[in-house]
GROMACS .gro file of C-alpha atoms in nm:
model
  359
    1MET     CA    1   1.792  -0.512   3.022
    2SER     CA    2   1.844  -0.644   2.671
    3ALA     CA    3   1.613  -0.747   2.388
    4PRO     CA    4   1.592  -1.109   2.277
    5THR     CA    5   1.877  -1.219   2.054
    6GLY     CA    6   1.826  -1.117   1.692
    7THR     CA    7   1.550  -0.864   1.771
    8PRO     CA    8   1.641  -0.511   1.651
    9ARG     CA    9   1.591  -0.244   1.913
   10GLU     CA   10   1.468   0.109   1.847
   11LEU     CA   11   1.735   0.374   1.900
   12VAL     CA   12   1.626   0.663   2.121
   13LEU     CA   13   1.836   0.978   2.164
   14VAL     CA   14   1.788   1.167   2.492
   15VAL     CA   15   1.901   1.531   2.486
   16ASP     CA   16   1.918   1.735   2.808
   17ASP     CA   17   2.192   1.951   2.959
   18VAL     CA   18   2.088   1.868   3.318
   19ASP     CA   19   2.240   1.539   3.431
   20ASP     CA   20   1.962   1.445   3.671
   21ASN     CA   21   1.690   1.502   3.408
   22ARG     CA   22   1.878   1.304   3.148
   23LEU     CA   23   1.950   1.013   3.383
   24LEU     CA   24   1.582   1.000   3.485
   25LEU     CA   25   1.473   0.973   3.121
   26LEU     CA   26   1.730   0.704   3.052
   27ALA     CA   27   1.624   0.504   3.356
   28LEU     CA   28   1.256   0.517   3.254
   29LEU     CA   29   1.324   0.412   2.894
   30GLU     CA   30   1.558   0.129   2.991
   31GLN     CA   31   1.253  -0.057   3.117
   32ASP     CA   32   1.129  -0.092   2.756
   33ARG     CA   33   1.456  -0.230   2.618
   34TYR     CA   34   1.538   0.052   2.379
   35GLU     CA   35   1.890   0.121   2.265
   36LEU     CA   36   1.969   0.454   2.431
   37VAL     CA   37   2.210   0.734   2.340
   38GLU     CA   38   2.249   1.055   2.537
   39ALA     CA   39   2.359   1.408   2.449
   40ARG     CA   40   2.429   1.699   2.685
   41SER     CA   41   2.385   1.982   2.434
   42GLY     CA   42   2.240   2.075   2.098
   43PRO     CA   43   2.567   2.039   1.902
   44GLU     CA   44   2.632   1.701   2.066
   45ALA     CA   45   2.281   1.588   1.970
   46LEU     CA   46   2.334   1.685   1.605
   47ALA     CA   47   2.667   1.500   1.604
   48CYS     CA   48   2.491   1.187   1.738
   49VAL     CA   49   2.228   1.211   1.466
   50ALA     CA   50   2.495   1.252   1.198
   51ARG     CA   51   2.672   0.936   1.316
   52ARG     CA   52   2.359   0.723   1.340
   53ARG     CA   53   2.002   0.826   1.282
   54PRO     CA   54   1.780   0.750   1.583
   55ASP     CA   55   1.421   0.627   1.567
   56LEU     CA   56   1.309   0.891   1.818
   57ILE     CA   57   1.455   1.199   1.990
   58LEU     CA   58   1.357   1.327   2.334
   59LEU     CA   59   1.465   1.691   2.327
   60ASP     CA   60   1.480   1.939   2.613
   61VAL     CA   61   1.375   2.288   2.506
   62SER     CA   62   1.571   2.502   2.754
   63MET     CA   63   1.942   2.443   2.701
   64PRO     CA   64   2.225   2.697   2.705
   65GLY     CA   65   2.383   2.790   2.375
   66MET     CA   66   2.188   2.598   2.112
   67ASP     CA   67   1.840   2.545   2.254
   68GLY     CA   68   1.588   2.280   2.152
   69PHE     CA   69   1.423   2.503   1.893
   70GLU     CA   70   1.747   2.553   1.703
   71VAL     CA   71   1.812   2.178   1.715
   72LEU     CA   72   1.464   2.124   1.567
   73GLU     CA   73   1.534   2.374   1.290
   74ARG     CA   74   1.863   2.202   1.203
   75LEU     CA   75   1.696   1.860   1.200
   76SER     CA   76   1.406   1.984   0.985
   77ALA     CA   77   1.650   2.122   0.728
   78GLY     CA   78   1.856   1.801   0.704
   79ASP     CA   79   1.826   1.434   0.622
   80ALA     CA   80   1.685   1.356   0.967
   81ARG     CA   81   1.370   1.564   0.920
   82GLU     CA   82   1.148   1.253   0.937
   83VAL     CA   83   1.281   1.144   1.277
   84PRO     CA   84   1.002   1.207   1.532
   85VAL     CA   85   1.096   1.452   1.807
   86VAL     CA   86   0.928   1.474   2.148
   87LEU     CA   87   0.981   1.802   2.333
   88ILE     CA   88   1.052   1.800   2.704
   89THR     CA   89   0.917   2.131   2.834
   90ALA     CA   90   0.778   2.309   3.136
   91ALA     CA   91   0.459   2.353   2.936
   92ALA     CA   92   0.245   2.473   3.225
   93SER     CA   93   0.450   2.791   3.260
   94GLU     CA   94   0.569   2.822   2.900
   95PRO     CA   95   0.280   2.722   2.667
   96GLU     CA   96   0.437   2.908   2.376
   97HIS     CA   97   0.712   2.646   2.375
   98VAL     CA   98   0.463   2.380   2.271
   99GLU     CA   99   0.313   2.586   1.990
  100ARG     CA  100   0.652   2.687   1.854
  101GLY     CA  101   0.793   2.336   1.881
  102ILE     CA  102   0.501   2.177   1.694
  103ALA     CA  103   0.533   2.443   1.423
  104LEU     CA  104   0.901   2.348   1.383
  105GLY     CA  105   0.820   1.979   1.341
  106ALA     CA  106   0.796   1.819   1.685
  107VAL     CA  107   0.533   1.544   1.701
  108GLU     CA  108   0.458   1.550   2.073
  109TYR     CA  109   0.556   1.709   2.403
  110VAL     CA  110   0.596   1.591   2.762
  111LYS     CA  111   0.563   1.826   3.057
  112LYS     CA  112   0.799   1.857   3.349
  113PRO     CA  113   0.796   1.714   3.609
  114ILE     CA  114   0.806   1.389   3.415
  115ASP     CA  115   0.529   1.134   3.460
  116GLY     CA  116   0.710   0.806   3.392
  117ALA     CA  117   0.405   0.606   3.282
  118GLU     CA  118   0.288   0.883   3.048
  119LEU     CA  119   0.633   0.922   2.894
  120ARG     CA  120   0.674   0.550   2.827
  121ALA     CA  121   0.323   0.523   2.677
  122ARG     CA  122   0.380   0.816   2.442
  123VAL     CA  123   0.719   0.686   2.332
  124ARG     CA  124   0.576   0.340   2.261
  125GLY     CA  125   0.289   0.489   2.060
  126ILE     CA  126   0.511   0.717   1.852
  127LEU     CA  127   0.758   0.438   1.774
  128ARG     CA  128   0.473   0.206   1.673
  129VAL     CA  129   0.337   0.467   1.430
  130GLU     CA  130   0.685   0.537   1.296
  131LYS     CA  131   0.743   0.168   1.230
  132LEU     CA  132   0.417   0.144   1.036
  133ARG     CA  133   0.508   0.456   0.837
  134ARG     CA  134   0.842   0.305   0.735
  135GLU     CA  135   0.674  -0.020   0.634
  136VAL     CA  136   0.421   0.165   0.417
  137GLU     CA  137   0.695   0.371   0.252
  138ALA     CA  138   0.893   0.054   0.179
  139LEU     CA  139   0.585  -0.103   0.021
  140ARG     CA  140   0.529   0.207  -0.190
  141ARG     CA  141   0.889   0.200  -0.313
  142ASP     CA  142   0.862  -0.169  -0.396
  143HIS     CA  143   0.537  -0.105  -0.580
  144GLN     CA  144   0.683   0.181  -0.783
  145ALA     CA  145   0.982  -0.032  -0.879
  146MET     CA  146   0.746  -0.312  -0.982
  147VAL     CA  147   0.538  -0.081  -1.202
  148VAL     CA  148   0.851   0.060  -1.368
  149HIS     CA  149   0.972  -0.294  -1.430
  150ASP     CA  150   0.636  -0.393  -1.581
  151LEU     CA  151   0.644  -0.091  -1.813
  152ARG     CA  152   1.002  -0.139  -1.928
  153HIS     CA  153   0.925  -0.469  -2.102
  154PRO     CA  154   0.642  -0.346  -2.329
  155VAL     CA  155   0.826  -0.021  -2.401
  156GLY     CA  156   1.126  -0.225  -2.509
  157LYS     CA  157   0.906  -0.433  -2.740
  158LEU     CA  158   0.759  -0.119  -2.895
  159GLY     CA  159   1.108   0.012  -2.963
  160LEU     CA  160   1.208  -0.314  -3.131
  161ILE     CA  161   0.900  -0.317  -3.355
  162ALA     CA  162   0.957   0.047  -3.449
  163GLU     CA  163   1.315  -0.039  -3.545
  164LEU     CA  164   1.195  -0.330  -3.761
  165LEU     CA  165   0.939  -0.114  -3.938
  166ASP     CA  166   1.191   0.163  -3.998
  167SER     CA  167   1.466  -0.063  -4.129
  168ASP     CA  168   1.270  -0.281  -4.371
  169ASP     CA  169   1.115  -0.086  -4.658
  170ASP     CA  170   1.023  -0.409  -4.838
  171MET     CA  171   0.827  -0.563  -4.550
  172ALA     CA  172   0.515  -0.739  -4.669
  173ALA     CA  173   0.180  -0.579  -4.591
  174THR     CA  174   0.075  -0.882  -4.388
  175GLN     CA  175   0.382  -0.844  -4.165
  176ARG     CA  176   0.314  -0.474  -4.117
  177ARG     CA  177  -0.045  -0.549  -4.015
  178ALA     CA  178   0.079  -0.813  -3.771
  179HIS     CA  179   0.322  -0.562  -3.619
  180ALA     CA  180   0.043  -0.302  -3.598
  181GLN     CA  181  -0.176  -0.550  -3.410
  182THR     CA  182   0.109  -0.624  -3.170
  183ILE     CA  183   0.157  -0.251  -3.109
  184ARG     CA  184  -0.214  -0.209  -3.032
  185ARG     CA  185  -0.206  -0.503  -2.790
  186ILE     CA  186   0.102  -0.367  -2.611
  187CYS     CA  187  -0.056  -0.021  -2.587
  188ASP     CA  188  -0.370  -0.178  -2.437
  189GLU     CA  189  -0.157  -0.358  -2.176
  190MET     CA  190   0.026  -0.037  -2.084
  191THR     CA  191  -0.298   0.161  -2.067
  192HIS     CA  192  -0.448  -0.103  -1.837
  193LEU     CA  193  -0.145  -0.085  -1.609
  194VAL     CA  194  -0.145   0.296  -1.596
  195ASP     CA  195  -0.520   0.300  -1.530
  196GLY     CA  196  -0.464   0.059  -1.244
  197VAL     CA  197  -0.192   0.279  -1.094
  198LEU     CA  198  -0.418   0.585  -1.118
  199GLU     CA  199  -0.709   0.397  -0.961
  200VAL     CA  200  -0.493   0.284  -0.668
  201ALA     CA  201  -0.381   0.646  -0.625
  202ARG     CA  202  -0.750   0.745  -0.604
  203ILE     CA  203  -0.802   0.474  -0.343
  204ASP     CA  204  -0.510   0.602  -0.135
  205ALA     CA  205  -0.650   0.955  -0.157
  206GLY     CA  206  -0.991   0.836  -0.035
  207LEU     CA  207  -1.161   0.939  -0.359
  208VAL     CA  208  -1.339   0.611  -0.434
  209ARG     CA  209  -1.713   0.657  -0.371
  210ALA     CA  210  -2.005   0.442  -0.482
  211GLU     CA  211  -2.249   0.639  -0.702
  212ARG     CA  212  -2.558   0.424  -0.663
  213ARG     CA  213  -2.820   0.398  -0.938
  214PRO     CA  214  -3.085   0.136  -1.022
  215THR     CA  215  -2.898  -0.130  -1.219
  216ASP     CA  216  -2.993  -0.447  -1.404
  217VAL     CA  217  -2.713  -0.649  -1.250
  218ALA     CA  218  -2.774  -0.966  -1.451
  219ALA     CA  219  -2.755  -0.775  -1.781
  220LEU     CA  220  -2.446  -0.586  -1.662
  221LEU     CA  221  -2.261  -0.906  -1.575
  222GLU     CA  222  -2.354  -1.070  -1.905
  223VAL     CA  223  -2.210  -0.772  -2.094
  224GLU     CA  224  -1.890  -0.776  -1.886
  225ALA     CA  225  -1.846  -1.149  -1.950
  226ARG     CA  226  -1.873  -1.139  -2.331
  227PRO     CA  227  -1.517  -1.032  -2.416
  228PHE     CA  228  -1.380  -1.287  -2.170
  229GLU     CA  229  -1.586  -1.561  -2.335
  230ALA     CA  230  -1.415  -1.475  -2.666
  231LEU     CA  231  -1.070  -1.456  -2.507
  232GLY     CA  232  -1.127  -1.782  -2.324
  233ALA     CA  233  -1.236  -1.960  -2.641
  234ARG     CA  234  -0.901  -1.879  -2.801
  235ARG     CA  235  -0.728  -2.064  -2.516
  236ARG     CA  236  -0.982  -2.346  -2.506
  237LEU     CA  237  -1.120  -2.222  -2.174
  238THR     CA  238  -1.484  -2.259  -2.078
  239LEU     CA  239  -1.652  -1.960  -1.911
  240GLU     CA  240  -1.975  -2.058  -1.735
  241LEU     CA  241  -2.236  -1.795  -1.642
  242ASP     CA  242  -2.494  -1.827  -1.368
  243VAL     CA  243  -2.615  -1.469  -1.312
  244GLY     CA  244  -2.990  -1.491  -1.377
  245ALA     CA  245  -3.069  -1.456  -1.006
  246ALA     CA  246  -2.870  -1.133  -0.974
  247GLY     CA  247  -3.181  -0.930  -1.060
  248HIS     CA  248  -3.190  -0.552  -1.016
  249ALA     CA  249  -3.013  -0.351  -0.745
  250THR     CA  250  -2.924   0.006  -0.655
  251LEU     CA  251  -2.547   0.024  -0.680
  252ASP     CA  252  -2.256   0.169  -0.878
  253GLY     CA  253  -2.281  -0.031  -1.200
  254PRO     CA  254  -1.957   0.090  -1.364
  255ALA     CA  255  -1.761   0.023  -1.046
  256LEU     CA  256  -1.907  -0.327  -1.013
  257GLY     CA  257  -1.828  -0.386  -1.379
  258GLN     CA  258  -1.467  -0.283  -1.322
  259ALA     CA  259  -1.435  -0.517  -1.025
  260VAL     CA  260  -1.579  -0.810  -1.223
  261GLN     CA  261  -1.348  -0.731  -1.516
  262ASN     CA  262  -1.049  -0.747  -1.283
  263LEU     CA  263  -1.162  -1.077  -1.132
  264LEU     CA  264  -1.226  -1.234  -1.472
  265ALA     CA  265  -0.893  -1.106  -1.610
  266ASN     CA  266  -0.717  -1.249  -1.307
  267ALA     CA  267  -0.888  -1.587  -1.348
  268LEU     CA  268  -0.823  -1.594  -1.724
  269LYS     CA  269  -0.454  -1.519  -1.676
  270PHE     CA  270  -0.391  -1.805  -1.436
  271THR     CA  271  -0.619  -2.077  -1.571
  272PRO     CA  272  -0.435  -2.322  -1.801
  273LYS     CA  273  -0.564  -2.423  -2.143
  274GLY     CA  274  -0.864  -2.651  -2.126
  275GLY     CA  275  -0.964  -2.514  -1.785
  276ARG     CA  276  -1.289  -2.366  -1.653
  277LEU     CA  277  -1.399  -2.025  -1.529
  278ARG     CA  278  -1.731  -1.950  -1.366
  279LEU     CA  279  -1.910  -1.621  -1.295
  280GLU     CA  280  -2.197  -1.649  -1.047
  281ALA     CA  281  -2.434  -1.392  -0.899
  282HIS     CA  282  -2.750  -1.393  -0.691
  283GLN     CA  283  -2.931  -1.186  -0.429
  284ALA     CA  284  -3.020  -1.302  -0.080
  285ALA     CA  285  -3.134  -1.115   0.231
  286GLY     CA  286  -3.077  -0.773   0.079
  287ARG     CA  287  -2.724  -0.847  -0.038
  288LEU     CA  288  -2.577  -0.913  -0.380
  289HIS     CA  289  -2.333  -1.203  -0.400
  290VAL     CA  290  -2.094  -1.218  -0.697
  291ALA     CA  291  -1.821  -1.481  -0.737
  292VAL     CA  292  -1.555  -1.564  -0.993
  293ASP     CA  293  -1.414  -1.917  -0.967
  294ASP     CA  294  -1.145  -2.090  -1.174
  295SER     CA  295  -0.957  -2.418  -1.211
  296GLY     CA  296  -0.611  -2.258  -1.203
  297PRO     CA  297  -0.329  -2.307  -0.951
  298GLY     CA  298  -0.510  -2.136  -0.665
  299VAL     CA  299  -0.353  -1.907  -0.404
  300ALA     CA  300  -0.077  -2.025  -0.173
  301ALA     CA  301  -0.170  -2.024   0.195
  302ALA     CA  302   0.117  -1.785   0.271
  303ASP     CA  303  -0.017  -1.533   0.016
  304ALA     CA  304  -0.385  -1.549   0.111
  305PRO     CA  305  -0.381  -1.301   0.404
  306PHE     CA  306  -0.264  -1.010   0.188
  307ILE     CA  307  -0.396  -1.108  -0.155
  308PHE     CA  308  -0.617  -0.794  -0.169
  309ASP     CA  309  -0.358  -0.555  -0.025
  310ARG     CA  310  -0.236  -0.265  -0.235
  311TYR     CA  311   0.141  -0.233  -0.274
  312ARG     CA  312   0.172  -0.604  -0.206
  313GLN     CA  313   0.216  -0.885  -0.454
  314ALA     CA  314   0.182  -1.254  -0.391
  315ALA     CA  315   0.499  -1.452  -0.438
  316GLY     CA  316   0.319  -1.757  -0.576
  317ALA     CA  317   0.216  -1.861  -0.924
  318ARG     CA  318  -0.084  -1.626  -0.941
  319ALA     CA  319   0.143  -1.320  -0.916
  320ARG     CA  320   0.370  -1.385  -1.213
  321GLY     CA  321   0.352  -1.110  -1.472
  322SER     CA  322   0.112  -0.901  -1.264
  323ALA     CA  323   0.149  -0.557  -1.112
  324GLY     CA  324  -0.079  -0.668  -0.828
  325LEU     CA  325  -0.329  -0.381  -0.867
  326GLY     CA  326  -0.649  -0.553  -0.979
  327LEU     CA  327  -0.749  -0.717  -0.651
  328ALA     CA  328  -0.678  -0.401  -0.451
  329ILE     CA  329  -0.927  -0.221  -0.676
  330VAL     CA  330  -1.180  -0.502  -0.627
  331ARG     CA  331  -1.162  -0.463  -0.251
  332ALA     CA  332  -1.193  -0.083  -0.279
  333VAL     CA  333  -1.513  -0.119  -0.487
  334ALA     CA  334  -1.659  -0.356  -0.228
  335GLU     CA  335  -1.571  -0.128   0.063
  336ALA     CA  336  -1.709   0.179  -0.118
  337HIS     CA  337  -2.046  -0.003  -0.121
  338GLY     CA  338  -2.016  -0.098   0.246
  339GLY     CA  339  -1.951  -0.459   0.149
  340GLN     CA  340  -1.655  -0.690   0.141
  341ALA     CA  341  -1.434  -0.893  -0.093
  342ARG     CA  342  -1.286  -1.223   0.012
  343LEU     CA  343  -1.097  -1.528  -0.103
  344ALA     CA  344  -1.313  -1.840  -0.058
  345PRO     CA  345  -1.269  -2.217  -0.110
  346SER     CA  346  -1.283  -2.290  -0.481
  347ARG     CA  347  -1.545  -2.524  -0.626
  348LEU     CA  348  -1.336  -2.573  -0.941
  349GLY     CA  349  -1.004  -2.648  -0.771
  350GLY     CA  350  -0.837  -2.310  -0.822
  351ALA     CA  351  -0.919  -1.974  -0.666
  352ARG     CA  352  -1.260  -1.829  -0.586
  353PHE     CA  353  -1.307  -1.457  -0.522
  354GLU     CA  354  -1.637  -1.335  -0.380
  355LEU     CA  355  -1.799  -0.993  -0.356
  356GLU     CA  356  -2.082  -0.929  -0.111
  357LEU     CA  357  -2.255  -0.592  -0.148
  358PRO     CA  358  -2.559  -0.452   0.038
  359VAL     CA  359  -2.825  -0.350  -0.214
   0.00000   0.00000   0.00000
């Protein structure tokens, strides 16, 4: 049986010195359209792996010469250490095989005599998890490259300014002050980016927790909005506030403030001159509703499903010049409170992000 044209098939290596056992495994796995390779010994299995790394290895423990444990040790010491290995063992009579195999890096075991349905289910599950792991690792690599790229530009500007300051002893005081202001702004941008990376690392480690305290939410939001009012005025943007109904609530004020900062910074970045931003908040039915709306370009439909995802960045206009960390932090703050963050239809023609938190 073959997979549909253009669909990549997972490569499974079956290792067993007994022909009948090996042929049985191959026959069972053929039903699920894998690409199959077989090996009759440990050295032959290692040679197969060296030629082409499989997505999964089914490995018999009891083989003459190089047994399954030695194969596992060789794999764990080489470039194929992340390939999942399923042990085929007579576990009922040799339970120590399972314990030793898991200690050497095997992810699962299947007992002889083989139960075909069980084998196929375990193989499908392991390959599904392995596919997700590879996707996450790819996203992490892309994210790291993106952060490095975002840092290279400001670092390059700092180097250029330093060179100008060092090479011109007669530079006017006003120019030096202007360069100093530019350096401070660049350092603020880099600090914001590094803080975002660290916060996402805390999210990944499961360290984000809401420390709830009685909070004057309306006053908090007014304070958070002030610097954005000043920044917006410089770009002829209007920031509207409607937070009087936010009242008081028991929640993590600093975390909520950080989330609102990220939403306002995001809206400010993508709203053109002369546009509008709006921060709203109110309580209803024991829940706090906070929204930031803008008249910018909005979010493309293709980007909307993963706009809050960490290690992902929208390809549309709202992603230009952004490391893509702010919205991931917003969602983490909402989830730490047992609430949710969502993208909603804009009332100003751009993008509207809403937080709903139980209070």
